[in-house]
PDB file of N, CA and C in Angstrom:
ATOM      1  N   MET A1472       0.859  -1.186   0.000  1.00  0.00           N
ATOM      2  CA  MET A1472       0.000   0.000   0.000  1.00  0.00           C
ATOM      3  C   MET A1472       0.896   1.237   0.000  1.00  0.00           C
ATOM      4  N   ILE A1473       0.511   2.207  -0.750  1.00  0.00           N
ATOM      5  CA  ILE A1473       1.263   3.452  -0.867  1.00  0.00           C
ATOM      6  C   ILE A1473       0.825   4.427   0.233  1.00  0.00           C
ATOM      7  N   ARG A1474       1.801   5.161   0.770  1.00  0.00           N
ATOM      8  CA  ARG A1474       1.523   6.210   1.754  1.00  0.00           C
ATOM      9  C   ARG A1474       2.020   7.517   1.162  1.00  0.00           C
ATOM     10  N   PHE A1475       1.139   8.477   1.063  1.00  0.00           N
ATOM     11  CA  PHE A1475       1.488   9.748   0.439  1.00  0.00           C
ATOM     12  C   PHE A1475       2.131  10.702   1.436  1.00  0.00           C
ATOM     13  N   ARG A1476       3.096  11.453   0.926  1.00  0.00           N
ATOM     14  CA  ARG A1476       3.707  12.535   1.699  1.00  0.00           C
ATOM     15  C   ARG A1476       3.634  13.790   0.843  1.00  0.00           C
ATOM     16  N   VAL A1477       3.139  14.862   1.422  1.00  0.00           N
ATOM     17  CA  VAL A1477       3.028  16.126   0.703  1.00  0.00           C
ATOM     18  C   VAL A1477       3.933  17.140   1.400  1.00  0.00           C
ATOM     19  N   ASP A1478       4.809  17.752   0.610  1.00  0.00           N
ATOM     20  CA  ASP A1478       5.746  18.755   1.121  1.00  0.00           C
ATOM     21  C   ASP A1478       5.155  20.134   0.859  1.00  0.00           C
ATOM     22  N   GLY A1479       4.717  20.799   1.914  1.00  0.00           N
ATOM     23  CA  GLY A1479       4.110  22.117   1.789  1.00  0.00           C
ATOM     24  C   GLY A1479       5.086  23.185   1.349  1.00  0.00           C
ATOM     25  N   ARG A1480       6.384  22.939   1.521  1.00  0.00           N
ATOM     26  CA  ARG A1480       7.393  23.920   1.128  1.00  0.00           C
ATOM     27  C   ARG A1480       7.812  23.770  -0.332  1.00  0.00           C
ATOM     28  N   SER A1481       7.371  22.691  -0.951  1.00  0.00           N
ATOM     29  CA  SER A1481       7.699  22.449  -2.352  1.00  0.00           C
ATOM     30  C   SER A1481       6.945  23.431  -3.240  1.00  0.00           C
ATOM     31  N   GLY A1482       7.504  23.750  -4.378  1.00  0.00           N
ATOM     32  CA  GLY A1482       6.825  24.615  -5.329  1.00  0.00           C
ATOM     33  C   GLY A1482       5.798  23.866  -6.158  1.00  0.00           C
ATOM     34  N   VAL A1483       5.726  22.539  -5.958  1.00  0.00           N
ATOM     35  CA  VAL A1483       4.800  21.699  -6.715  1.00  0.00           C
ATOM     36  C   VAL A1483       3.473  21.631  -5.946  1.00  0.00           C
ATOM     37  N   PRO A1484       2.354  21.902  -6.623  1.00  0.00           N
ATOM     38  CA  PRO A1484       1.057  21.822  -5.934  1.00  0.00           C
ATOM     39  C   PRO A1484       0.824  20.433  -5.330  1.00  0.00           C
ATOM     40  N   PRO A1485       0.147  20.378  -4.186  1.00  0.00           N
ATOM     41  CA  PRO A1485      -0.080  19.097  -3.510  1.00  0.00           C
ATOM     42  C   PRO A1485      -0.742  18.034  -4.385  1.00  0.00           C
ATOM     43  N   TYR A1486      -1.717  18.422  -5.216  1.00  0.00           N
ATOM     44  CA  TYR A1486      -2.382  17.410  -6.045  1.00  0.00           C
ATOM     45  C   TYR A1486      -1.401  16.802  -7.043  1.00  0.00           C
ATOM     46  N   GLN A1487      -0.468  17.600  -7.544  1.00  0.00           N
ATOM     47  CA  GLN A1487       0.534  17.072  -8.463  1.00  0.00           C
ATOM     48  C   GLN A1487       1.523  16.159  -7.741  1.00  0.00           C
ATOM     49  N   GLN A1488       1.853  16.489  -6.499  1.00  0.00           N
ATOM     50  CA  GLN A1488       2.740  15.628  -5.717  1.00  0.00           C
ATOM     51  C   GLN A1488       2.114  14.248  -5.529  1.00  0.00           C
ATOM     52  N   ILE A1489       0.821  14.224  -5.221  1.00  0.00           N
ATOM     53  CA  ILE A1489       0.116  12.946  -5.026  1.00  0.00           C
ATOM     54  C   ILE A1489       0.092  12.152  -6.329  1.00  0.00           C
ATOM     55  N   ALA A1490      -0.256  12.801  -7.425  1.00  0.00           N
ATOM     56  CA  ALA A1490      -0.305  12.122  -8.727  1.00  0.00           C
ATOM     57  C   ALA A1490       1.080  11.601  -9.106  1.00  0.00           C
ATOM     58  N   GLN A1491       2.123  12.383  -8.869  1.00  0.00           N
ATOM     59  CA  GLN A1491       3.491  11.953  -9.175  1.00  0.00           C
ATOM     60  C   GLN A1491       3.886  10.734  -8.351  1.00  0.00           C
ATOM     61  N   GLN A1492       3.467  10.707  -7.101  1.00  0.00           N
ATOM     62  CA  GLN A1492       3.796   9.572  -6.246  1.00  0.00           C
ATOM     63  C   GLN A1492       3.112   8.299  -6.730  1.00  0.00           C
ATOM     64  N   VAL A1493       1.896   8.424  -7.241  1.00  0.00           N
ATOM     65  CA  VAL A1493       1.208   7.249  -7.802  1.00  0.00           C
ATOM     66  C   VAL A1493       1.945   6.770  -9.043  1.00  0.00           C
ATOM     67  N   ARG A1494       2.288   7.693  -9.943  1.00  0.00           N
ATOM     68  CA  ARG A1494       3.023   7.311 -11.156  1.00  0.00           C
ATOM     69  C   ARG A1494       4.344   6.623 -10.810  1.00  0.00           C
ATOM     70  N   GLN A1495       5.060   7.182  -9.843  1.00  0.00           N
ATOM     71  CA  GLN A1495       6.342   6.603  -9.434  1.00  0.00           C
ATOM     72  C   GLN A1495       6.148   5.220  -8.824  1.00  0.00           C
ATOM     73  N   ALA A1496       5.114   5.057  -8.012  1.00  0.00           N
ATOM     74  CA  ALA A1496       4.833   3.750  -7.415  1.00  0.00           C
ATOM     75  C   ALA A1496       4.511   2.718  -8.487  1.00  0.00           C
ATOM     76  N   LEU A1497       3.856   3.147  -9.549  1.00  0.00           N
ATOM     77  CA  LEU A1497       3.561   2.240 -10.660  1.00  0.00           C
ATOM     78  C   LEU A1497       4.851   1.868 -11.404  1.00  0.00           C
ATOM     79  N   ARG A1498       5.711   2.838 -11.623  1.00  0.00           N
ATOM     80  CA  ARG A1498       6.974   2.570 -12.323  1.00  0.00           C
ATOM     81  C   ARG A1498       7.883   1.637 -11.518  1.00  0.00           C
ATOM     82  N   MET A1499       7.856   1.786 -10.206  1.00  0.00           N
ATOM     83  CA  MET A1499       8.741   1.003  -9.339  1.00  0.00           C
ATOM     84  C   MET A1499       8.151  -0.356  -8.960  1.00  0.00           C
ATOM     85  N   GLY A1500       6.902  -0.590  -9.290  1.00  0.00           N
ATOM     86  CA  GLY A1500       6.276  -1.863  -8.976  1.00  0.00           C
ATOM     87  C   GLY A1500       5.649  -1.930  -7.598  1.00  0.00           C
ATOM     88  N   VAL A1501       5.597  -0.795  -6.898  1.00  0.00           N
ATOM     89  CA  VAL A1501       4.943  -0.755  -5.583  1.00  0.00           C
ATOM     90  C   VAL A1501       3.446  -0.947  -5.746  1.00  0.00           C
ATOM     91  N   LEU A1502       2.906  -0.366  -6.815  1.00  0.00           N
ATOM     92  CA  LEU A1502       1.502  -0.565  -7.178  1.00  0.00           C
ATOM     93  C   LEU A1502       1.445  -1.356  -8.471  1.00  0.00           C
ATOM     94  N   ASP A1503       0.428  -2.179  -8.588  1.00  0.00           N
ATOM     95  CA  ASP A1503       0.255  -2.989  -9.785  1.00  0.00           C
ATOM     96  C   ASP A1503      -1.173  -2.825 -10.287  1.00  0.00           C
ATOM     97  N   VAL A1504      -1.401  -3.189 -11.524  1.00  0.00           N
ATOM     98  CA  VAL A1504      -2.737  -3.117 -12.108  1.00  0.00           C
ATOM     99  C   VAL A1504      -3.698  -3.937 -11.239  1.00  0.00           C
ATOM    100  N   GLY A1505      -4.818  -3.331 -10.899  1.00  0.00           N
ATOM    101  CA  GLY A1505      -5.812  -3.991 -10.055  1.00  0.00           C
ATOM    102  C   GLY A1505      -5.736  -3.583  -8.597  1.00  0.00           C
ATOM    103  N   ASP A1506      -4.630  -2.975  -8.187  1.00  0.00           N
ATOM    104  CA  ASP A1506      -4.498  -2.533  -6.795  1.00  0.00           C
ATOM    105  C   ASP A1506      -5.419  -1.348  -6.519  1.00  0.00           C
ATOM    106  N   GLN A1507      -5.885  -1.280  -5.292  1.00  0.00           N
ATOM    107  CA  GLN A1507      -6.739  -0.171  -4.883  1.00  0.00           C
ATOM    108  C   GLN A1507      -5.893   0.934  -4.277  1.00  0.00           C
ATOM    109  N   LEU A1508      -6.155   2.170  -4.680  1.00  0.00           N
ATOM    110  CA  LEU A1508      -5.493   3.318  -4.066  1.00  0.00           C
ATOM    111  C   LEU A1508      -6.144   3.594  -2.717  1.00  0.00           C
ATOM    112  N   PRO A1509      -5.417   4.244  -1.816  1.00  0.00           N
ATOM    113  CA  PRO A1509      -6.032   4.595  -0.528  1.00  0.00           C
ATOM    114  C   PRO A1509      -7.253   5.488  -0.749  1.00  0.00           C
ATOM    115  N   SER A1510      -8.212   5.364   0.143  1.00  0.00           N
ATOM    116  CA  SER A1510      -9.413   6.194   0.031  1.00  0.00           C
ATOM    117  C   SER A1510      -9.043   7.657   0.229  1.00  0.00           C
ATOM    118  N   VAL A1511      -9.878   8.524  -0.291  1.00  0.00           N
ATOM    119  CA  VAL A1511      -9.644   9.961  -0.133  1.00  0.00           C
ATOM    120  C   VAL A1511      -9.552  10.294   1.352  1.00  0.00           C
ATOM    121  N   ARG A1512     -10.410   9.717   2.137  1.00  0.00           N
ATOM    122  CA  ARG A1512     -10.422   9.966   3.590  1.00  0.00           C
ATOM    123  C   ARG A1512      -9.087   9.572   4.226  1.00  0.00           C
ATOM    124  N   ASP A1513      -8.543   8.434   3.822  1.00  0.00           N
ATOM    125  CA  ASP A1513      -7.260   7.984   4.376  1.00  0.00           C
ATOM    126  C   ASP A1513      -6.120   8.917   3.975  1.00  0.00           C
ATOM    127  N   VAL A1514      -6.115   9.357   2.724  1.00  0.00           N
ATOM    128  CA  VAL A1514      -5.058  10.259   2.259  1.00  0.00           C
ATOM    129  C   VAL A1514      -5.149  11.593   2.987  1.00  0.00           C
ATOM    130  N   VAL A1515      -6.356  12.095   3.172  1.00  0.00           N
ATOM    131  CA  VAL A1515      -6.560  13.356   3.886  1.00  0.00           C
ATOM    132  C   VAL A1515      -5.999  13.249   5.304  1.00  0.00           C
ATOM    133  N   ALA A1516      -6.241  12.135   5.962  1.00  0.00           N
ATOM    134  CA  ALA A1516      -5.781  11.953   7.341  1.00  0.00           C
ATOM    135  C   ALA A1516      -4.261  11.866   7.427  1.00  0.00           C
ATOM    136  N   VAL A1517      -3.639  11.188   6.479  1.00  0.00           N
ATOM    137  CA  VAL A1517      -2.192  10.969   6.528  1.00  0.00           C
ATOM    138  C   VAL A1517      -1.415  12.172   5.987  1.00  0.00           C
ATOM    139  N   ALA A1518      -1.843  12.702   4.844  1.00  0.00           N
ATOM    140  CA  ALA A1518      -1.091  13.766   4.171  1.00  0.00           C
ATOM    141  C   ALA A1518      -1.509  15.164   4.620  1.00  0.00           C
ATOM    142  N   VAL A1519      -2.580  15.256   5.402  1.00  0.00           N
ATOM    143  CA  VAL A1519      -3.099  16.521   5.914  1.00  0.00           C
ATOM    144  C   VAL A1519      -3.317  17.520   4.766  1.00  0.00           C
ATOM    145  N   VAL A1520      -4.131  17.093   3.816  1.00  0.00           N
ATOM    146  CA  VAL A1520      -4.530  17.950   2.700  1.00  0.00           C
ATOM    147  C   VAL A1520      -6.052  17.939   2.607  1.00  0.00           C
ATOM    148  N   ASN A1521      -6.574  18.835   1.814  1.00  0.00           N
ATOM    149  CA  ASN A1521      -8.009  18.930   1.596  1.00  0.00           C
ATOM    150  C   ASN A1521      -8.466  17.766   0.720  1.00  0.00           C
ATOM    151  N   ALA A1522      -9.660  17.291   0.945  1.00  0.00           N
ATOM    152  CA  ALA A1522     -10.208  16.182   0.152  1.00  0.00           C
ATOM    153  C   ALA A1522     -10.261  16.526  -1.333  1.00  0.00           C
ATOM    154  N   ASN A1523     -10.540  17.786  -1.656  1.00  0.00           N
ATOM    155  CA  ASN A1523     -10.583  18.192  -3.060  1.00  0.00           C
ATOM    156  C   ASN A1523      -9.220  18.058  -3.732  1.00  0.00           C
ATOM    157  N   THR A1524      -8.160  18.215  -2.975  1.00  0.00           N
ATOM    158  CA  THR A1524      -6.800  18.054  -3.497  1.00  0.00           C
ATOM    159  C   THR A1524      -6.592  16.612  -3.943  1.00  0.00           C
ATOM    160  N   VAL A1525      -6.997  15.673  -3.115  1.00  0.00           N
ATOM    161  CA  VAL A1525      -6.851  14.250  -3.438  1.00  0.00           C
ATOM    162  C   VAL A1525      -7.740  13.896  -4.622  1.00  0.00           C
ATOM    163  N   LEU A1526      -8.965  14.390  -4.609  1.00  0.00           N
ATOM    164  CA  LEU A1526      -9.882  14.112  -5.714  1.00  0.00           C
ATOM    165  C   LEU A1526      -9.330  14.638  -7.035  1.00  0.00           C
ATOM    166  N   LYS A1527      -8.715  15.813  -7.012  1.00  0.00           N
ATOM    167  CA  LYS A1527      -8.137  16.378  -8.231  1.00  0.00           C
ATOM    168  C   LYS A1527      -6.989  15.501  -8.736  1.00  0.00           C
ATOM    169  N   ALA A1528      -6.139  15.021  -7.829  1.00  0.00           N
ATOM    170  CA  ALA A1528      -5.042  14.136  -8.223  1.00  0.00           C
ATOM    171  C   ALA A1528      -5.586  12.849  -8.829  1.00  0.00           C
ATOM    172  N   TYR A1529      -6.568  12.250  -8.193  1.00  0.00           N
ATOM    173  CA  TYR A1529      -7.151  11.012  -8.691  1.00  0.00           C
ATOM    174  C   TYR A1529      -7.844  11.234 -10.037  1.00  0.00           C
ATOM    175  N   ARG A1530      -8.510  12.378 -10.208  1.00  0.00           N
ATOM    176  CA  ARG A1530      -9.159  12.686 -11.493  1.00  0.00           C
ATOM    177  C   ARG A1530      -8.124  12.843 -12.604  1.00  0.00           C
ATOM    178  N   ASP A1531      -7.007  13.510 -12.299  1.00  0.00           N
ATOM    179  CA  ASP A1531      -5.938  13.658 -13.298  1.00  0.00           C
ATOM    180  C   ASP A1531      -5.409  12.290 -13.725  1.00  0.00           C
ATOM    181  N   LEU A1532      -5.199  11.414 -12.760  1.00  0.00           N
ATOM    182  CA  LEU A1532      -4.717  10.063 -13.059  1.00  0.00           C
ATOM    183  C   LEU A1532      -5.755   9.286 -13.874  1.00  0.00           C
ATOM    184  N   GLU A1533      -7.018   9.539 -13.584  1.00  0.00           N
ATOM    185  CA  GLU A1533      -8.085   8.867 -14.331  1.00  0.00           C
ATOM    186  C   GLU A1533      -8.115   9.358 -15.782  1.00  0.00           C
ATOM    187  N   ARG A1534      -7.929  10.670 -15.988  1.00  0.00           N
ATOM    188  CA  ARG A1534      -7.887  11.222 -17.350  1.00  0.00           C
ATOM    189  C   ARG A1534      -6.718  10.637 -18.145  1.00  0.00           C
ATOM    190  N   GLU A1535      -5.633  10.322 -17.454  1.00  0.00           N
ATOM    191  CA  GLU A1535      -4.465   9.716 -18.105  1.00  0.00           C
ATOM    192  C   GLU A1535      -4.680   8.236 -18.396  1.00  0.00           C
ATOM    193  N   GLY A1536      -5.754   7.671 -17.852  1.00  0.00           N
ATOM    194  CA  GLY A1536      -6.053   6.263 -18.068  1.00  0.00           C
ATOM    195  C   GLY A1536      -5.305   5.333 -17.134  1.00  0.00           C
ATOM    196  N   LEU A1537      -4.706   5.875 -16.066  1.00  0.00           N
ATOM    197  CA  LEU A1537      -3.928   5.053 -15.139  1.00  0.00           C
ATOM    198  C   LEU A1537      -4.781   4.428 -14.041  1.00  0.00           C
ATOM    199  N   VAL A1538      -5.852   5.110 -13.651  1.00  0.00           N
ATOM    200  CA  VAL A1538      -6.726   4.592 -12.596  1.00  0.00           C
ATOM    201  C   VAL A1538      -8.175   4.715 -13.037  1.00  0.00           C
ATOM    202  N   GLU A1539      -9.037   4.010 -12.336  1.00  0.00           N
ATOM    203  CA  GLU A1539     -10.478   4.143 -12.580  1.00  0.00           C
ATOM    204  C   GLU A1539     -11.202   4.187 -11.247  1.00  0.00           C
ATOM    205  N   ALA A1540     -12.154   5.098 -11.152  1.00  0.00           N
ATOM    206  CA  ALA A1540     -12.977   5.220  -9.953  1.00  0.00           C
ATOM    207  C   ALA A1540     -14.191   4.325 -10.119  1.00  0.00           C
ATOM    208  N   ARG A1541     -14.447   3.525  -9.108  1.00  0.00           N
ATOM    209  CA  ARG A1541     -15.624   2.653  -9.109  1.00  0.00           C
ATOM    210  C   ARG A1541     -16.555   3.141  -8.006  1.00  0.00           C
ATOM    211  N   THR A1542     -17.719   3.551  -8.394  1.00  0.00           N
ATOM    212  CA  THR A1542     -18.673   4.121  -7.454  1.00  0.00           C
ATOM    213  C   THR A1542     -18.910   3.186  -6.277  1.00  0.00           C
ATOM    214  N   GLY A1543     -18.699   3.715  -5.091  1.00  0.00           N
ATOM    215  CA  GLY A1543     -18.930   2.958  -3.867  1.00  0.00           C
ATOM    216  C   GLY A1543     -17.861   1.935  -3.538  1.00  0.00           C
ATOM    217  N   GLN A1544     -16.853   1.773  -4.396  1.00  0.00           N
ATOM    218  CA  GLN A1544     -15.816   0.766  -4.159  1.00  0.00           C
ATOM    219  C   GLN A1544     -14.430   1.367  -3.970  1.00  0.00           C
ATOM    220  N   GLY A1545     -14.152   2.480  -4.620  1.00  0.00           N
ATOM    221  CA  GLY A1545     -12.843   3.097  -4.497  1.00  0.00           C
ATOM    222  C   GLY A1545     -12.215   3.360  -5.852  1.00  0.00           C
ATOM    223  N   THR A1546     -10.918   3.640  -5.823  1.00  0.00           N
ATOM    224  CA  THR A1546     -10.161   3.933  -7.039  1.00  0.00           C
ATOM    225  C   THR A1546      -9.116   2.851  -7.221  1.00  0.00           C
ATOM    226  N   TYR A1547      -9.063   2.290  -8.413  1.00  0.00           N
ATOM    227  CA  TYR A1547      -8.196   1.152  -8.701  1.00  0.00           C
ATOM    228  C   TYR A1547      -7.243   1.459  -9.849  1.00  0.00           C
ATOM    229  N   VAL A1548      -6.056   0.874  -9.779  1.00  0.00           N
ATOM    230  CA  VAL A1548      -5.071   1.027 -10.839  1.00  0.00           C
ATOM    231  C   VAL A1548      -5.569   0.289 -12.070  1.00  0.00           C
ATOM    232  N   ARG A1549      -5.530   0.988 -13.187  1.00  0.00           N
ATOM    233  CA  ARG A1549      -6.019   0.427 -14.438  1.00  0.00           C
ATOM    234  C   ARG A1549      -4.878   0.072 -15.391  1.00  0.00           C
ATOM    235  N   ALA A1550      -3.796   0.876 -15.372  1.00  0.00           N
ATOM    236  CA  ALA A1550      -2.684   0.669 -16.302  1.00  0.00           C
ATOM    237  C   ALA A1550      -1.419   1.285 -15.740  1.00  0.00           C
ATOM    238  N   ARG A1551      -0.321   0.935 -16.342  1.00  0.00           N
ATOM    239  CA  ARG A1551       0.975   1.520 -15.987  1.00  0.00           C
ATOM    240  C   ARG A1551       1.275   2.691 -16.912  1.00  0.00           C
ATOM    241  N   PRO A1552       2.061   3.656 -16.418  1.00  0.00           N
ATOM    242  CA  PRO A1552       2.479   4.734 -17.320  1.00  0.00           C
ATOM    243  C   PRO A1552       3.463   4.186 -18.346  1.00  0.00           C
ATOM    244  N   PRO A1553       3.590   4.865 -19.482  1.00  0.00           N
ATOM    245  CA  PRO A1553       4.539   4.385 -20.483  1.00  0.00           C
ATOM    246  C   PRO A1553       5.960   4.372 -19.934  1.00  0.00           C
ATOM    247  N   GLY A1554       6.752   3.457 -20.408  1.00  0.00           N
ATOM    248  CA  GLY A1554       8.142   3.374 -19.974  1.00  0.00           C
ATOM    249  C   GLY A1554       8.534   1.941 -19.691  1.00  0.00           C
ATOM    250  N   PRO A1555       9.754   1.752 -19.178  1.00  0.00           N
ATOM    251  CA  PRO A1555      10.226   0.403 -18.908  1.00  0.00           C
ATOM    252  C   PRO A1555       9.419  -0.270 -17.798  1.00  0.00           C
ATOM    253  N   PRO A1556       9.381  -1.599 -17.793  1.00  0.00           N
ATOM    254  CA  PRO A1556       8.632  -2.311 -16.753  1.00  0.00           C
ATOM    255  C   PRO A1556       9.273  -2.131 -15.376  1.00  0.00           C
ATOM    256  N   PRO A1557       8.501  -2.365 -14.309  1.00  0.00           N
ATOM    257  CA  PRO A1557       9.028  -2.221 -12.951  1.00  0.00           C
ATOM    258  C   PRO A1557      10.274  -3.074 -12.745  1.00  0.00           C
ATOM    259  N   GLY A1558      11.189  -2.542 -11.960  1.00  0.00           N
ATOM    260  CA  GLY A1558      12.409  -3.274 -11.639  1.00  0.00           C
ATOM    261  C   GLY A1558      13.550  -2.976 -12.594  1.00  0.00           C
ATOM    262  N   THR A1559      13.271  -2.412 -13.746  1.00  0.00           N
ATOM    263  CA  THR A1559      14.316  -2.118 -14.713  1.00  0.00           C
ATOM    264  C   THR A1559      15.320  -1.126 -14.148  1.00  0.00           C
ATOM    265  N   HIS A1560      14.816  -0.088 -13.500  1.00  0.00           N
ATOM    266  CA  HIS A1560      15.695   0.927 -12.927  1.00  0.00           C
ATOM    267  C   HIS A1560      16.591   0.330 -11.839  1.00  0.00           C
ATOM    268  N   ALA A1561      16.029  -0.524 -11.004  1.00  0.00           N
ATOM    269  CA  ALA A1561      16.815  -1.144  -9.935  1.00  0.00           C
ATOM    270  C   ALA A1561      17.904  -2.037 -10.512  1.00  0.00           C
ATOM    271  N   ARG A1562      17.561  -2.834 -11.522  1.00  0.00           N
ATOM    272  CA  ARG A1562      18.554  -3.708 -12.150  1.00  0.00           C
ATOM    273  C   ARG A1562      19.643  -2.900 -12.822  1.00  0.00           C
ATOM    274  N   LEU A1563      19.270  -1.818 -13.478  1.00  0.00           N
ATOM    275  CA  LEU A1563      20.239  -0.954 -14.136  1.00  0.00           C
ATOM    276  C   LEU A1563      21.170  -0.334 -13.104  1.00  0.00           C
ATOM    277  N   GLY A1564      20.616   0.118 -12.000  1.00  0.00           N
ATOM    278  CA  GLY A1564      21.437   0.708 -10.926  1.00  0.00           C
ATOM    279  C   GLY A1564      22.435  -0.290 -10.377  1.00  0.00           C
ATOM    280  N   ARG A1565      21.992  -1.520 -10.157  1.00  0.00           N
ATOM    281  CA  ARG A1565      22.916  -2.550  -9.649  1.00  0.00           C
ATOM    282  C   ARG A1565      24.015  -2.851 -10.672  1.00  0.00           C
ATOM    283  N   ALA A1566      23.636  -2.911 -11.938  1.00  0.00           N
ATOM    284  CA  ALA A1566      24.621  -3.210 -12.999  1.00  0.00           C
ATOM    285  C   ALA A1566      25.639  -2.081 -13.091  1.00  0.00           C
ATOM    286  N   LEU A1567      25.192  -0.854 -12.973  1.00  0.00           N
ATOM    287  CA  LEU A1567      26.113   0.275 -13.039  1.00  0.00           C
ATOM    288  C   LEU A1567      27.039   0.327 -11.816  1.00  0.00           C
ATOM    289  N   ALA A1568      26.525  -0.085 -10.668  1.00  0.00           N
ATOM    290  CA  ALA A1568      27.338  -0.082  -9.453  1.00  0.00           C
ATOM    291  C   ALA A1568      28.455  -1.102  -9.511  1.00  0.00           C
ATOM    292  N   THR A1569      28.223  -2.220 -10.210  1.00  0.00           N
ATOM    293  CA  THR A1569      29.262  -3.244 -10.315  1.00  0.00           C
ATOM    294  C   THR A1569      30.167  -2.919 -11.455  1.00  0.00           C
TER     295      THR A1569
END
């Protein structure tokens, strides 16, 4: 499960920080297709942001085709962002280190 952190001192709006964290979690394999994102209520409690901020991030991800909102059930990962499959970056880093 992903836990969001929002940096209030960052120049990046909070909704974009949340959306970026979801994209990164998908790239790294932390989230997979079919996984449920935390509820808006849970994100609000942990990240201390407004519910509309979380909804905007989730809507942006939905417009990108990465997640889908299911009425009464939550928001689920629908697809991965374009790019290499999860784990590629880690393997590349290990290969470069050796």
